[in-house]
């Protein structure tokens, strides 16, 4: 018998839309906050007298900012407000993560996953349909935000150039898709959607935490080095991690504060268009690669999960340890350095960071064990 | 020639280190209604889920219509469906949305047949699934599955939650509709009386193993009950016959259960002066227990 795959796909799409539509509606309502966020960004930065730049920064950061190598941090600290903008960016990252997690959360809560796995729907189709829905929602939100950005910039008397606008739109859209795909991937291998969302934030921020940690170590131990060569070259060790920071949009606040006094403003980069495009191009390639790799990984792993494991908290038991470690590091980082209000104290920070991480690791482990004990009883 | 629509070959499924299905070799002929019976935890539901590819076998093979079911191929599920009361069923959907979903999902979905079945069950297209009782949900699932015209329909405890009247209608519906397309039906249940009326054959599972598989016809001819009056008592020569399974006595009235051809025993009884000889079929639950006793399983170990 000839099997119509196209028809099966349509069934998977219909099913996905039907079981998650109220959630998608919720996300749509949530995105209506966009104008409020945008206005806050402008009003906050009016105090600094840099309306148009602030709007632009709010829109473009964090992607490009995160792409700088660590040892050559250059920041326009005088051009944007360090507190409101990061929060606004973080909201969109969070929304992207929720978009990635929703399709799995609804599938689990309705038990629809069981009948789907015994229907003529391939597992890869399930993942792909969920990704496609997430993509459509992100694109919708970004179109809305883009329109608002144009309107706000016009209102502020500094219309944004189309080339910069396109760069902003593409960079931010890809950044949201990166966050959404990462969340979708983790939710496909975990049963508890909340932990999948939390772990996504960890995965998206952990490269920054690692880079920051190494940077701190090198910076605060440099005085102990005996001679510049060959140790001076060690200052560039964290550089590759700087690339990964492109995935850490929620953690650029602290750096903005700490890097004041940089020799060169980011503004210079943007005035030299070639350099900007070069950097942005790398960001886009990096983001696209991340999306493709994570999506393929999600399909590959989900196809390998036996149905009986779908009832486990983590479908892969070994992920317990990884998840706990990652959550601990994130919380440790947030408590020691995640807020711009906490100043850096060099080695004290490093020790505190490690101490917090260890403590939090044990607290998280205790809570998870407690959860399982209560569940068993 | 009999074509087996479902075949399993040394099928094994472990959950952890426990074998839930253990070396099951099952053959279900095309167009038949077969029952899988066994106590709770015998592995009936797991076997059905292995057949539809929901669970992956630890080892062994499942063939549906001669085709080996692989984990990467969902297309064979166009011809096979599982109705399980255990699984949640799109509670937020309206019935018309479910019809649309099944229509998109299954190539052979028959809209007219679906409407006819839903009318027979007095289900409105506008109703939400969550507003239906457990029994109605099961009937709805069955109607949608039958409308998809599968070659093989797997039913896991389908009569759970149905009252006796609805249960009878439900079973009748299965028989009627299965006859239309020649659908092969495999029913896992521990309600033996469900199978008595409709099944062509029965497979018995115990602790993950298939311990017997018989057609109802052979099962019914295998065991017969003879009721008679014998004033002089049953002679020892008859009592010691190997084909006599049990003899129950109430005064001069005897009930003898036998598992061979009746003629020689009836002859001997008549020679001994038996009066009012009557041969009857055993009810299915008794047949089942006798079969199990013959396989060496006690009545207690098979409590369903």
PDB file of N, CA and C in Angstrom, chain A residues 243-307:
ATOM      1  N   UNK A 243      33.318  33.335  22.003  1.00  0.00           N
ATOM      2  CA  UNK A 243      32.407  33.010  20.902  1.00  0.00           C
ATOM      3  C   UNK A 243      31.137  32.376  21.444  1.00  0.00           C
ATOM      4  N   UNK A 244      31.330  31.513  22.397  1.00  0.00           N
ATOM      5  CA  UNK A 244      30.155  30.835  22.956  1.00  0.00           C
ATOM      6  C   UNK A 244      29.247  31.814  23.691  1.00  0.00           C
ATOM      7  N   UNK A 245      29.814  32.937  24.084  1.00  0.00           N
ATOM      8  CA  UNK A 245      28.995  33.895  24.824  1.00  0.00           C
ATOM      9  C   UNK A 245      27.841  34.429  23.984  1.00  0.00           C
ATOM     10  N   UNK A 246      27.953  34.240  22.700  1.00  0.00           N
ATOM     11  CA  UNK A 246      26.838  34.666  21.852  1.00  0.00           C
ATOM     12  C   UNK A 246      25.555  33.975  22.279  1.00  0.00           C
ATOM     13  N   UNK A 247      25.692  32.860  22.963  1.00  0.00           N
ATOM     14  CA  UNK A 247      24.511  32.132  23.424  1.00  0.00           C
ATOM     15  C   UNK A 247      24.110  32.545  24.834  1.00  0.00           C
ATOM     16  N   UNK A 248      24.767  33.556  25.359  1.00  0.00           N
ATOM     17  CA  UNK A 248      24.509  33.920  26.750  1.00  0.00           C
ATOM     18  C   UNK A 248      23.890  35.296  26.870  1.00  0.00           C
ATOM     19  N   UNK A 249      22.773  35.512  26.226  1.00  0.00           N
ATOM     20  CA  UNK A 249      22.260  36.879  26.171  1.00  0.00           C
ATOM     21  C   UNK A 249      21.861  37.452  27.512  1.00  0.00           C
ATOM     22  N   UNK A 250      21.570  36.603  28.464  1.00  0.00           N
ATOM     23  CA  UNK A 250      21.067  37.192  29.707  1.00  0.00           C
ATOM     24  C   UNK A 250      22.181  37.657  30.639  1.00  0.00           C
ATOM     25  N   UNK A 251      23.406  37.418  30.260  1.00  0.00           N
ATOM     26  CA  UNK A 251      24.475  37.734  31.203  1.00  0.00           C
ATOM     27  C   UNK A 251      25.453  38.799  30.721  1.00  0.00           C
ATOM     28  N   UNK A 252      24.987  39.713  29.988  1.00  0.00           N
ATOM     29  CA  UNK A 252      25.919  40.743  29.542  1.00  0.00           C
ATOM     30  C   UNK A 252      25.903  41.960  30.439  1.00  0.00           C
ATOM     31  N   UNK A 253      25.024  41.970  31.418  1.00  0.00           N
ATOM     32  CA  UNK A 253      24.893  43.114  32.319  1.00  0.00           C
ATOM     33  C   UNK A 253      26.160  43.364  33.120  1.00  0.00           C
ATOM     34  N   UNK A 254      26.566  42.355  33.820  1.00  0.00           N
ATOM     35  CA  UNK A 254      27.709  42.491  34.701  1.00  0.00           C
ATOM     36  C   UNK A 254      28.935  42.955  33.948  1.00  0.00           C
ATOM     37  N   UNK A 255      29.094  42.432  32.775  1.00  0.00           N
ATOM     38  CA  UNK A 255      30.267  42.772  31.985  1.00  0.00           C
ATOM     39  C   UNK A 255      30.231  44.240  31.576  1.00  0.00           C
ATOM     40  N   UNK A 256      29.036  44.727  31.288  1.00  0.00           N
ATOM     41  CA  UNK A 256      28.897  46.125  30.889  1.00  0.00           C
ATOM     42  C   UNK A 256      29.435  47.031  31.981  1.00  0.00           C
ATOM     43  N   UNK A 257      29.176  46.650  33.188  1.00  0.00           N
ATOM     44  CA  UNK A 257      29.620  47.464  34.308  1.00  0.00           C
ATOM     45  C   UNK A 257      31.133  47.346  34.511  1.00  0.00           C
ATOM     46  N   UNK A 258      31.602  46.117  34.451  1.00  0.00           N
ATOM     47  CA  UNK A 258      33.000  45.887  34.807  1.00  0.00           C
ATOM     48  C   UNK A 258      33.971  46.375  33.747  1.00  0.00           C
ATOM     49  N   UNK A 259      33.495  46.513  32.535  1.00  0.00           N
ATOM     50  CA  UNK A 259      34.442  46.818  31.460  1.00  0.00           C
ATOM     51  C   UNK A 259      34.549  48.296  31.150  1.00  0.00           C
ATOM     52  N   UNK A 260      34.006  49.119  32.012  1.00  0.00           N
ATOM     53  CA  UNK A 260      34.135  50.553  31.755  1.00  0.00           C
ATOM     54  C   UNK A 260      35.624  50.895  31.746  1.00  0.00           C
ATOM     55  N   UNK A 261      35.979  51.863  30.956  1.00  0.00           N
ATOM     56  CA  UNK A 261      37.391  52.194  30.856  1.00  0.00           C
ATOM     57  C   UNK A 261      38.052  51.463  29.710  1.00  0.00           C
ATOM     58  N   UNK A 262      37.233  50.842  28.867  1.00  0.00           N
ATOM     59  CA  UNK A 262      37.833  50.191  27.701  1.00  0.00           C
ATOM     60  C   UNK A 262      38.352  51.245  26.739  1.00  0.00           C
ATOM     61  N   UNK A 263      39.348  50.871  25.965  1.00  0.00           N
ATOM     62  CA  UNK A 263      40.017  51.854  25.119  1.00  0.00           C
ATOM     63  C   UNK A 263      39.192  52.239  23.905  1.00  0.00           C
ATOM     64  N   UNK A 264      38.377  51.294  23.450  1.00  0.00           N
ATOM     65  CA  UNK A 264      37.702  51.546  22.185  1.00  0.00           C
ATOM     66  C   UNK A 264      36.210  51.287  22.343  1.00  0.00           C
ATOM     67  N   UNK A 265      35.439  52.190  21.832  1.00  0.00           N
ATOM     68  CA  UNK A 265      33.989  52.012  21.955  1.00  0.00           C
ATOM     69  C   UNK A 265      33.487  51.068  20.870  1.00  0.00           C
ATOM     70  N   UNK A 266      32.437  50.379  21.218  1.00  0.00           N
ATOM     71  CA  UNK A 266      31.783  49.506  20.245  1.00  0.00           C
ATOM     72  C   UNK A 266      31.290  50.313  19.051  1.00  0.00           C
ATOM     73  N   UNK A 267      31.036  51.588  19.320  1.00  0.00           N
ATOM     74  CA  UNK A 267      30.527  52.473  18.290  1.00  0.00           C
ATOM     75  C   UNK A 267      31.421  52.459  17.059  1.00  0.00           C
ATOM     76  N   UNK A 268      32.731  52.343  17.318  1.00  0.00           N
ATOM     77  CA  UNK A 268      33.693  52.361  16.222  1.00  0.00           C
ATOM     78  C   UNK A 268      33.460  51.154  15.301  1.00  0.00           C
ATOM     79  N   UNK A 269      33.130  50.078  15.918  1.00  0.00           N
ATOM     80  CA  UNK A 269      32.881  48.873  15.125  1.00  0.00           C
ATOM     81  C   UNK A 269      31.726  49.084  14.156  1.00  0.00           C
ATOM     82  N   UNK A 270      30.719  49.762  14.668  1.00  0.00           N
ATOM     83  CA  UNK A 270      29.546  49.916  13.818  1.00  0.00           C
ATOM     84  C   UNK A 270      29.742  50.975  12.753  1.00  0.00           C
ATOM     85  N   UNK A 271      30.625  51.903  13.035  1.00  0.00           N
ATOM     86  CA  UNK A 271      30.867  52.928  12.021  1.00  0.00           C
ATOM     87  C   UNK A 271      31.696  52.349  10.868  1.00  0.00           C
ATOM     88  N   UNK A 272      32.460  51.330  11.164  1.00  0.00           N
ATOM     89  CA  UNK A 272      33.181  50.674  10.071  1.00  0.00           C
ATOM     90  C   UNK A 272      32.371  49.449   9.651  1.00  0.00           C
ATOM     91  N   UNK A 273      31.569  49.664   8.655  1.00  0.00           N
ATOM     92  CA  UNK A 273      30.572  48.677   8.248  1.00  0.00           C
ATOM     93  C   UNK A 273      31.129  47.300   7.941  1.00  0.00           C
ATOM     94  N   UNK A 274      32.312  47.254   7.335  1.00  0.00           N
ATOM     95  CA  UNK A 274      32.864  45.958   6.935  1.00  0.00           C
ATOM     96  C   UNK A 274      33.087  45.080   8.166  1.00  0.00           C
ATOM     97  N   UNK A 275      33.664  45.723   9.161  1.00  0.00           N
ATOM     98  CA  UNK A 275      33.951  44.969  10.374  1.00  0.00           C
ATOM     99  C   UNK A 275      32.654  44.462  11.007  1.00  0.00           C
ATOM    100  N   UNK A 276      31.662  45.322  11.020  1.00  0.00           N
ATOM    101  CA  UNK A 276      30.383  44.951  11.612  1.00  0.00           C
ATOM    102  C   UNK A 276      29.781  43.740  10.897  1.00  0.00           C
ATOM    103  N   UNK A 277      29.775  43.842   9.578  1.00  0.00           N
ATOM    104  CA  UNK A 277      29.178  42.752   8.812  1.00  0.00           C
ATOM    105  C   UNK A 277      29.966  41.460   9.003  1.00  0.00           C
ATOM    106  N   UNK A 278      31.286  41.624   9.118  1.00  0.00           N
ATOM    107  CA  UNK A 278      32.129  40.450   9.337  1.00  0.00           C
ATOM    108  C   UNK A 278      31.724  39.759  10.641  1.00  0.00           C
ATOM    109  N   UNK A 279      31.584  40.577  11.672  1.00  0.00           N
ATOM    110  CA  UNK A 279      31.202  40.012  12.979  1.00  0.00           C
ATOM    111  C   UNK A 279      29.796  39.425  12.963  1.00  0.00           C
ATOM    112  N   UNK A 280      28.886  40.202  12.405  1.00  0.00           N
ATOM    113  CA  UNK A 280      27.495  39.742  12.369  1.00  0.00           C
ATOM    114  C   UNK A 280      27.386  38.443  11.572  1.00  0.00           C
ATOM    115  N   UNK A 281      28.117  38.382  10.489  1.00  0.00           N
ATOM    116  CA  UNK A 281      28.103  37.177   9.654  1.00  0.00           C
ATOM    117  C   UNK A 281      28.506  35.949  10.448  1.00  0.00           C
ATOM    118  N   UNK A 282      29.547  36.124  11.236  1.00  0.00           N
ATOM    119  CA  UNK A 282      29.985  34.990  12.062  1.00  0.00           C
ATOM    120  C   UNK A 282      28.917  34.604  13.097  1.00  0.00           C
ATOM    121  N   UNK A 283      28.278  35.623  13.634  1.00  0.00           N
ATOM    122  CA  UNK A 283      27.215  35.352  14.608  1.00  0.00           C
ATOM    123  C   UNK A 283      26.104  34.522  13.967  1.00  0.00           C
ATOM    124  N   UNK A 284      25.716  34.953  12.761  1.00  0.00           N
ATOM    125  CA  UNK A 284      24.614  34.242  12.090  1.00  0.00           C
ATOM    126  C   UNK A 284      25.000  32.792  11.794  1.00  0.00           C
ATOM    127  N   UNK A 285      26.220  32.629  11.298  1.00  0.00           N
ATOM    128  CA  UNK A 285      26.670  31.260  10.977  1.00  0.00           C
ATOM    129  C   UNK A 285      26.706  30.410  12.253  1.00  0.00           C
ATOM    130  N   UNK A 286      27.202  31.028  13.305  1.00  0.00           N
ATOM    131  CA  UNK A 286      27.287  30.318  14.580  1.00  0.00           C
ATOM    132  C   UNK A 286      25.894  29.917  15.074  1.00  0.00           C
ATOM    133  N   UNK A 287      24.968  30.861  15.001  1.00  0.00           N
ATOM    134  CA  UNK A 287      23.601  30.584  15.453  1.00  0.00           C
ATOM    135  C   UNK A 287      22.951  29.485  14.604  1.00  0.00           C
ATOM    136  N   UNK A 288      23.080  29.619  13.292  1.00  0.00           N
ATOM    137  CA  UNK A 288      22.467  28.629  12.395  1.00  0.00           C
ATOM    138  C   UNK A 288      23.038  27.239  12.655  1.00  0.00           C
ATOM    139  N   UNK A 289      24.359  27.185  12.851  1.00  0.00           N
ATOM    140  CA  UNK A 289      25.001  25.885  13.112  1.00  0.00           C
ATOM    141  C   UNK A 289      24.438  25.296  14.408  1.00  0.00           C
ATOM    142  N   UNK A 290      24.322  26.141  15.401  1.00  0.00           N
ATOM    143  CA  UNK A 290      23.799  25.691  16.694  1.00  0.00           C
ATOM    144  C   UNK A 290      22.387  25.112  16.532  1.00  0.00           C
ATOM    145  N   UNK A 291      21.548  25.862  15.794  1.00  0.00           N
ATOM    146  CA  UNK A 291      20.155  25.436  15.594  1.00  0.00           C
ATOM    147  C   UNK A 291      20.115  24.071  14.904  1.00  0.00           C
ATOM    148  N   UNK A 292      20.887  23.934  13.822  1.00  0.00           N
ATOM    149  CA  UNK A 292      20.868  22.679  13.048  1.00  0.00           C
ATOM    150  C   UNK A 292      21.379  21.519  13.899  1.00  0.00           C
ATOM    151  N   UNK A 293      22.502  21.745  14.588  1.00  0.00           N
ATOM    152  CA  UNK A 293      23.101  20.663  15.383  1.00  0.00           C
ATOM    153  C   UNK A 293      22.155  20.222  16.502  1.00  0.00           C
ATOM    154  N   UNK A 294      21.574  21.198  17.197  1.00  0.00           N
ATOM    155  CA  UNK A 294      20.691  20.868  18.331  1.00  0.00           C
ATOM    156  C   UNK A 294      19.416  20.169  17.838  1.00  0.00           C
ATOM    157  N   UNK A 295      18.889  20.628  16.701  1.00  0.00           N
ATOM    158  CA  UNK A 295      17.684  20.003  16.149  1.00  0.00           C
ATOM    159  C   UNK A 295      17.962  18.549  15.751  1.00  0.00           C
ATOM    160  N   UNK A 296      19.082  18.337  15.090  1.00  0.00           N
ATOM    161  CA  UNK A 296      19.437  16.969  14.686  1.00  0.00           C
ATOM    162  C   UNK A 296      19.670  16.090  15.915  1.00  0.00           C
ATOM    163  N   UNK A 297      20.293  16.683  16.915  1.00  0.00           N
ATOM    164  CA  UNK A 297      20.548  15.941  18.160  1.00  0.00           C
ATOM    165  C   UNK A 297      19.222  15.548  18.828  1.00  0.00           C
ATOM    166  N   UNK A 298      18.268  16.489  18.814  1.00  0.00           N
ATOM    167  CA  UNK A 298      16.956  16.213  19.416  1.00  0.00           C
ATOM    168  C   UNK A 298      16.284  15.046  18.691  1.00  0.00           C
ATOM    169  N   UNK A 299      16.323  15.080  17.362  1.00  0.00           N
ATOM    170  CA  UNK A 299      15.694  13.999  16.569  1.00  0.00           C
ATOM    171  C   UNK A 299      16.400  12.687  16.858  1.00  0.00           C
ATOM    172  N   UNK A 300      17.713  12.723  16.857  1.00  0.00           N
ATOM    173  CA  UNK A 300      18.502  11.496  17.050  1.00  0.00           C
ATOM    174  C   UNK A 300      18.231  10.887  18.433  1.00  0.00           C
ATOM    175  N   UNK A 301      18.258  11.723  19.451  1.00  0.00           N
ATOM    176  CA  UNK A 301      18.079  11.193  20.803  1.00  0.00           C
ATOM    177  C   UNK A 301      16.638  10.748  21.047  1.00  0.00           C
ATOM    178  N   UNK A 302      15.680  11.544  20.578  1.00  0.00           N
ATOM    179  CA  UNK A 302      14.277  11.185  20.827  1.00  0.00           C
ATOM    180  C   UNK A 302      13.908   9.882  20.120  1.00  0.00           C
ATOM    181  N   UNK A 303      14.510   9.654  18.961  1.00  0.00           N
ATOM    182  CA  UNK A 303      14.246   8.395  18.246  1.00  0.00           C
ATOM    183  C   UNK A 303      14.796   7.195  19.004  1.00  0.00           C
ATOM    184  N   UNK A 304      15.750   7.445  19.905  1.00  0.00           N
ATOM    185  CA  UNK A 304      16.374   6.334  20.619  1.00  0.00           C
ATOM    186  C   UNK A 304      15.806   6.094  22.009  1.00  0.00           C
ATOM    187  N   UNK A 305      14.797   6.872  22.401  1.00  0.00           N
ATOM    188  CA  UNK A 305      14.254   6.706  23.756  1.00  0.00           C
ATOM    189  C   UNK A 305      13.167   5.631  23.750  1.00  0.00           C
ATOM    190  N   UNK A 306      13.350   4.547  24.491  1.00  0.00           N
ATOM    191  CA  UNK A 306      12.278   3.545  24.551  1.00  0.00           C
ATOM    192  C   UNK A 306      11.039   4.134  25.234  1.00  0.00           C
ATOM    193  N   UNK A 307       9.866   3.711  24.784  1.00  0.00           N
ATOM    194  CA  UNK A 307       8.622   4.292  25.296  1.00  0.00           C
ATOM    195  C   UNK A 307       8.485   4.123  26.810  1.00  0.00           C
TER     196      UNK A 307
END
